[in-house]
Each structure stands twice: as C-alpha cells, then as structure tokens.
Coordinates of C-alpha atoms in Angstrom, one line a residue:
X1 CA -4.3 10.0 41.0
X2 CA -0.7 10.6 40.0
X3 CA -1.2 8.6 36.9
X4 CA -4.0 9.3 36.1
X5 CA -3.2 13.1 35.9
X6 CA -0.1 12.0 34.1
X7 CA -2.4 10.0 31.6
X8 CA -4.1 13.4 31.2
X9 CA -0.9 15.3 30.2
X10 CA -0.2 12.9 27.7
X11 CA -3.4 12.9 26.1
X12 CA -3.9 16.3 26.1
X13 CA -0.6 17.0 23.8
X14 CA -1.4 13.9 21.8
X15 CA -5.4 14.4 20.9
X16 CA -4.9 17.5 19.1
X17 CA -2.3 16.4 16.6
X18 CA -4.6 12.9 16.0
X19 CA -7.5 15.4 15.1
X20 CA -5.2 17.7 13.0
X21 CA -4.0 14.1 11.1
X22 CA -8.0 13.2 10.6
X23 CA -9.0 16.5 9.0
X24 CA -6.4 16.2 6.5
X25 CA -7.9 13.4 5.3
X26 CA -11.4 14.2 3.7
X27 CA -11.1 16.3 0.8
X28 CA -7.2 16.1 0.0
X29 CA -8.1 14.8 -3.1
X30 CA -10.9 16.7 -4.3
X31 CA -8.3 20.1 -2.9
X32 CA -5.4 19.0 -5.5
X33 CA -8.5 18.2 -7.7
X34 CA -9.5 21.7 -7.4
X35 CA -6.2 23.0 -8.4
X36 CA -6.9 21.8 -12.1
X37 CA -4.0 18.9 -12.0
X38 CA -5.0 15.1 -13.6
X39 CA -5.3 12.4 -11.7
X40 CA -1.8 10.9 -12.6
X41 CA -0.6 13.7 -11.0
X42 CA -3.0 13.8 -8.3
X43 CA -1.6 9.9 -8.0
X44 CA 2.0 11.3 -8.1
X45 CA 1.4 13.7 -5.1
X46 CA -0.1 10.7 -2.9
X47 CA 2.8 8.9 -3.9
X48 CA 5.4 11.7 -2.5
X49 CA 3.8 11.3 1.0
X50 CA 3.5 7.8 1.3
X51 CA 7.0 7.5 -0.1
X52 CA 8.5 10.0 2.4
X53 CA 6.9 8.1 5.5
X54 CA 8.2 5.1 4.3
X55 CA 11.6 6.4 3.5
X56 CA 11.6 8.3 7.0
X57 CA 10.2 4.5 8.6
X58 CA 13.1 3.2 8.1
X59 CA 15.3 5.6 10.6
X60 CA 12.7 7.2 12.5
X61 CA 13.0 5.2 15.4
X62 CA 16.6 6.3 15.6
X63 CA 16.1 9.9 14.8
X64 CA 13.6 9.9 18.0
X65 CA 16.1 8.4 20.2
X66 CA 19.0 11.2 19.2
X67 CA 17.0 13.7 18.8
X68 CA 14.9 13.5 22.1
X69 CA 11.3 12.3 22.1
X70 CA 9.6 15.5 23.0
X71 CA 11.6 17.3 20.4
X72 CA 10.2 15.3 17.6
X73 CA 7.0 15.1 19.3
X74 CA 7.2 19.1 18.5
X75 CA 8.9 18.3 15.0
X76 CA 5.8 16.8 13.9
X77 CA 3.6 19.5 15.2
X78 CA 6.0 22.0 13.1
X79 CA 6.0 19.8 9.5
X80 CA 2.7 18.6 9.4
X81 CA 1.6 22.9 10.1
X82 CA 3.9 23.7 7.4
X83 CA 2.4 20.8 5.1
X84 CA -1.1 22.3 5.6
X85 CA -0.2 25.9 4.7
X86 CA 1.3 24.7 1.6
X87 CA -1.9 23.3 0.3
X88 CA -2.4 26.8 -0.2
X89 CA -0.2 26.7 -3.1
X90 CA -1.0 26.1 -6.8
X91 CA 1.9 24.9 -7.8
X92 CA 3.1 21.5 -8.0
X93 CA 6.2 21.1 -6.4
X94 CA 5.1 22.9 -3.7
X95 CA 2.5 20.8 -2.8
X96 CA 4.9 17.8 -3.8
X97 CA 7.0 19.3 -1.1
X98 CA 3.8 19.4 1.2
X99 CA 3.0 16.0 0.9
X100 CA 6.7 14.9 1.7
X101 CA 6.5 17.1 4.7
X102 CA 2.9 15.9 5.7
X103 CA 4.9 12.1 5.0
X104 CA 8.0 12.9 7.7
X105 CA 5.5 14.7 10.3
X106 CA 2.7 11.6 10.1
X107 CA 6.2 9.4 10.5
X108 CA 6.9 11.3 13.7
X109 CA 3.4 11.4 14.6
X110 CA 3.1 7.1 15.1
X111 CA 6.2 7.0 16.9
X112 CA 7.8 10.1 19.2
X113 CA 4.3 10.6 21.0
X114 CA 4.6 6.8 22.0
X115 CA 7.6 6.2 22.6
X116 CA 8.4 9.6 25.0
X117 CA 5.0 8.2 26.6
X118 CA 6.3 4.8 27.2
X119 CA 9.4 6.1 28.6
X120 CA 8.1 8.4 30.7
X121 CA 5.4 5.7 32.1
X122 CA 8.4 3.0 33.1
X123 CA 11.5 4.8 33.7
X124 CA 10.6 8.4 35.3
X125 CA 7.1 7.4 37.5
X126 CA 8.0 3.7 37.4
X127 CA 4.2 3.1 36.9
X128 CA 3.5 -0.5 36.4
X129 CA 3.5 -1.5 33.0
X130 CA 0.1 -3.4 33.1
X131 CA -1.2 0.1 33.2
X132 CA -0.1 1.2 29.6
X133 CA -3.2 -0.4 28.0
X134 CA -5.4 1.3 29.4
X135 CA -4.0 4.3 28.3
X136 CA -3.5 3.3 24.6
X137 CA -7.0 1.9 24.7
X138 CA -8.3 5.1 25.8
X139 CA -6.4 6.7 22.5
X140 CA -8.1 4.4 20.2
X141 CA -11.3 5.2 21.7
X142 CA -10.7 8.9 21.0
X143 CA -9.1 8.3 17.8
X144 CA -11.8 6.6 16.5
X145 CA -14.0 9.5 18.2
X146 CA -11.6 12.3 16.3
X147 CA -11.9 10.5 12.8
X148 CA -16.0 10.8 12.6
X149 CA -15.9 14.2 13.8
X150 CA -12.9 15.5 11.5
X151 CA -15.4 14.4 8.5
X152 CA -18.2 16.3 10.0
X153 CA -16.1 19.3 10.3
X154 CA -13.9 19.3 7.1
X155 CA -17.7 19.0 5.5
X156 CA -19.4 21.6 7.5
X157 CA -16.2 24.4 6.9
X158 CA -15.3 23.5 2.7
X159 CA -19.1 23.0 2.1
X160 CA -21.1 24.4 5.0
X161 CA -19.1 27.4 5.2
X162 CA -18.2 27.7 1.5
X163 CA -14.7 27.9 2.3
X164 CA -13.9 25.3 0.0
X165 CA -11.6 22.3 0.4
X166 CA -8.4 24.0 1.8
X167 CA -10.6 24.9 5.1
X168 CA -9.7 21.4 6.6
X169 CA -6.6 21.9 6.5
X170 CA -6.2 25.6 7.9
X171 CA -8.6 24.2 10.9
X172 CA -5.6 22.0 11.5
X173 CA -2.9 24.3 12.1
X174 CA -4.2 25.5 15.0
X175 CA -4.6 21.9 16.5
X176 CA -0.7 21.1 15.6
X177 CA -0.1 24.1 17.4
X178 CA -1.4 23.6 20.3
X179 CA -0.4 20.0 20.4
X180 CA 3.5 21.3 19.9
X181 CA 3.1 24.0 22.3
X182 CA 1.3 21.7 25.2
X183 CA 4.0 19.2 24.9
X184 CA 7.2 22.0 24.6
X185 CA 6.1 24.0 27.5
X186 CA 4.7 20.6 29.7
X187 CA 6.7 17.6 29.0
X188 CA 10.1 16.9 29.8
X189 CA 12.7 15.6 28.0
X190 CA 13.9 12.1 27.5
X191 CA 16.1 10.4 25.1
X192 CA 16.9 6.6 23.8
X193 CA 19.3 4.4 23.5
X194 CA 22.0 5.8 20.7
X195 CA 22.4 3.6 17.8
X196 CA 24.1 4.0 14.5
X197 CA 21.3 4.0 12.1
X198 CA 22.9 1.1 9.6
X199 CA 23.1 -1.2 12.6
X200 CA 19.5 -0.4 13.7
X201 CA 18.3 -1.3 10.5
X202 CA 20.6 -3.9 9.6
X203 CA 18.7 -6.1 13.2
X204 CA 15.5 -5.2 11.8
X205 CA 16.4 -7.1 8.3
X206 CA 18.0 -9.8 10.3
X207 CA 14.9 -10.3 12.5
X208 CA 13.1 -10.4 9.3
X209 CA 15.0 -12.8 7.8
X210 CA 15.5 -15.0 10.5
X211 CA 11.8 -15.4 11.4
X212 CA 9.9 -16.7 8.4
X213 CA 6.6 -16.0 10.3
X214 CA 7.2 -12.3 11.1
X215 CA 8.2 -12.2 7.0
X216 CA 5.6 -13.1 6.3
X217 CA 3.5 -11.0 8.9
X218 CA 5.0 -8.3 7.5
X219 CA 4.1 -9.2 3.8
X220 CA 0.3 -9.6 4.7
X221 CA 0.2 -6.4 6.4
X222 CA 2.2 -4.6 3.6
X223 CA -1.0 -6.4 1.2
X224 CA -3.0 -4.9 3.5
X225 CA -1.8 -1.4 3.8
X226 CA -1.3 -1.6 0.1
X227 CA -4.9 -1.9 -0.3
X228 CA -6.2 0.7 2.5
X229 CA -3.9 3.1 0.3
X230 CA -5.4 2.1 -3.0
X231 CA -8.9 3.0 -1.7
X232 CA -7.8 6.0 0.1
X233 CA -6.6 7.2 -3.6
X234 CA -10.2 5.3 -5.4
X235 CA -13.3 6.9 -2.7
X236 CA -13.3 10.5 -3.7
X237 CA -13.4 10.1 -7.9
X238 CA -16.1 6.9 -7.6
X239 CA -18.1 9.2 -4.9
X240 CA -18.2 12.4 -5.9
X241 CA -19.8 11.9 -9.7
X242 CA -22.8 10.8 -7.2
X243 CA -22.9 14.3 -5.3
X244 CA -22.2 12.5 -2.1
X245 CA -21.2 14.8 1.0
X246 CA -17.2 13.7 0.8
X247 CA -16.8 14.3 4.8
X248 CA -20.1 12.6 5.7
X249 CA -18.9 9.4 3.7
X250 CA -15.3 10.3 5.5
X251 CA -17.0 10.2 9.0
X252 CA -19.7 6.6 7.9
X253 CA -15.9 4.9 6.8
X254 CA -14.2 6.0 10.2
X255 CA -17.4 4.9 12.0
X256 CA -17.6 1.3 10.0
X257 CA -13.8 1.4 11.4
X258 CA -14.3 1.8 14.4
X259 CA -17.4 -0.8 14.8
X260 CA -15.2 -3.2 13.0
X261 CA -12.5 -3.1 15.7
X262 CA -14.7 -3.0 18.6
X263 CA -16.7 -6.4 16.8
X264 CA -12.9 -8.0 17.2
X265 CA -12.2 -6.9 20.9
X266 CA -15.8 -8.3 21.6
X267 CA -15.1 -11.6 19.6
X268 CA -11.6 -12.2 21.3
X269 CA -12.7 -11.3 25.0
X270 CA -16.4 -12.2 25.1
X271 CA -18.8 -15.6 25.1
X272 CA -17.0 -16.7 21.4
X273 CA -13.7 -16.5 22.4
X274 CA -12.3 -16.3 19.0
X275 CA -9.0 -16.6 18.4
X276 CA -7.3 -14.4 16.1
X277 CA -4.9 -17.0 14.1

C-alpha cells in the first residue's frame, strides 16, 4: 500500500506534463503556418527546439543533480508554460525563443521527473528496485493513452471549437500548471551527486569511444531519431492539401505507436520468443 500510494504521487505530477508535451504536437506546424512564415522558416523554428534540447542534453543530467530534481521537475513545468504562451506571438523571434524554451523544458521533462523518481524509490522508501518497472510500464501505458487523446482534443478545440490552432497549446498551460504545482507543494526534495559538468561529459565521450558497440548504438538511434524528426517536419504539408483532420491523423500515428510497441513486448515475452538483436 505504501508504494503503491507513492506510485500514485508520482504519476499524478508526471501525467499532466506528458499530456501538456502531446498536445503540443498536432498542429505546431500548421500554427507557425498560420502566421504567414515559409516553410524554410517554419524548418528554421523546428530547428531552434530540437537544437536547444540537444544543446541542454549534453549538461542536463548535471544541471538536475545541482539544481535539485524536484526544482527542475517545476522548471519544466514553468518553460514549457511560457513556450506555449508565446505561440501567441507573430513574430519570429519570439516564437524562435518559444521553441528554444519548449527545447530546455522537453530536456527537463525526460530526465528530472525520472531521476527524482528513481531516487526517491531506492534511497528515501528503500523500495525494491524490481519494483520500478512496473511503474515505468504503467507510464508508457498512459503515455501512449495521453498521445491519442491529445490529437482528439487539439482537433476538437482548433477545429471543433473554431479556436484555431493556438487552442492546443493554451489547453496545455493549465496541465503544466498543475503538474508544477502537484510536484512543488507534494514532493520533497532530493539532489545528485555534484559533478563538474566537463568531467561529466568528458566519461560520457570516453564511454563512447571506448565501446565501439554503444558507438555505434548511439549512431543507429541518432539515424533513427533523425528520421522520426524528418517526418514530424514532412506529415502536416503532405496531409493537409488532402483536407485530412491533422489531430485525428496525430491520434491514428500515436495509436500505430503504441500497437507497434506492444507487438515487440508480445514478440520478446510470448510463444516466439524473439530476441531483439
């Protein structure tokens, strides 16, 4: 019982900020669309986000640690709400400076909520640590769960509702700040292990370098990313001539997604026993 109303705490401050992330998603590009820029420029905003999450990558992990957990956990809560009200904006460097912001609070997003969980699960209720899957398969459930129903919402408010494609991402303010509040006012505190940032980075290279098959691990999954991103750019402009609903494609991708990954659970663990090479 303890853990499990633990378990609830956590996922009560993390959910909301997971559904805030997913209903960004839908109709960014058909917003900055809206706002009269070209598509290389549309192309240059994407690029400022997925630069800043990259650059912020790199030294997040230590930033967490100083910083505290739950701090940053509230951090992302505060950028990515600030991101979203600047979609508000016509002009281009604010919205540059939106994207950058949405890049540094989607950083924190996939790492403080994590790692303050993980901590808090080991070292404060010294739960056994066989038990964190079942947590972190319960958020993938949900996530999954979150993503179709952000499409169906950003499409019912921009195009139900008529209040066009900035609606999605005013509904998400409200969900960052109630994730940020939940985990200020019910979470406690706790901190890594303090590391100068070059030397954190500089064992990550060496890691790298020194294992040929995580290289090249790494390279595949970049390849792969690379590609996710290409088509995250690519759906909106090849759907839309078509008049299809951009949310309910959103929801059928996030859906395929999700029937995809449970296919590969059931391959692995089932009567094929497949084995993931």
């Amino acid at each position: 019982p303890a853990f499990r109303r633990f378990q609830r705490e956590f996922l009560l401050g993390y959910f909301p900020a997971l559904a805030a992330d997913w209903l960004q998603g839908p109709l960014l590009f058909q917003l900055l669309q809206s706002r009269g820029f070209l598509r290389s420029q549309i192309a240059a905003l994407y690029s400022c986000g997925f630069a800043s999450n990259v650059a912020f990558g790199l030294v997040s992990g230590v930033f967490v640690d100083r910083l505290g957990r739950k701090k940053s956990c509230v951090l992302s809560s505060g950028l990515c709400s600030v991101s979203c009200l600047l979609q508000l904006s016509q002009d281009f460097l604010a919205l540059a400076a939106g994207r950058v912001l949405a890049g540094l609070g989607t950083s924190l997003l996939f790492s403080a909520f994590e790692s303050w969980y993980i901590h808090e699960h080991l070292e404060r209720h010294d739960f056994p640590a066989e038990w964190i899957p079942d947590t972190f398969s319960r958020v993938a459930l949900w996530n999954s769960g979150l993503a179709v129903a952000a499409g169906l919402v950003a499409e019912l408010v921009a195009e139900g509702l008529a209040l066009g494609p900035v609606a999605p991402f005013l509904v998400a303010v409200p969900f960052l700040a109630l994730s940020g509040i939940f985990a200020g006012k019910n979470w406690d505190e706790n901190y890594g292990k303090s590391r100068p940032c070059g030397k954190a980075c500089g064992e990550g290279l060496r890691g790298l370098v020194s294992d040929p098959w995580a290289l090249l691990l790494g390279l595949v999954q970049a390849l792969v990313e690379s590609i996710l991103f290409i088509f995250a750019f690519l759906w909106t402009p090849v759907l839309e001539p078509h008049g299809i609903p951009l949310g309910i494609a959103f929801s059928g991708f996030m859906a395929a997604s999700a029937v995809g990954s449970a296919l590969f659970r059931r391959g692995i663990s089932g009567r094929l026993q497949l084995q993931p090479l």
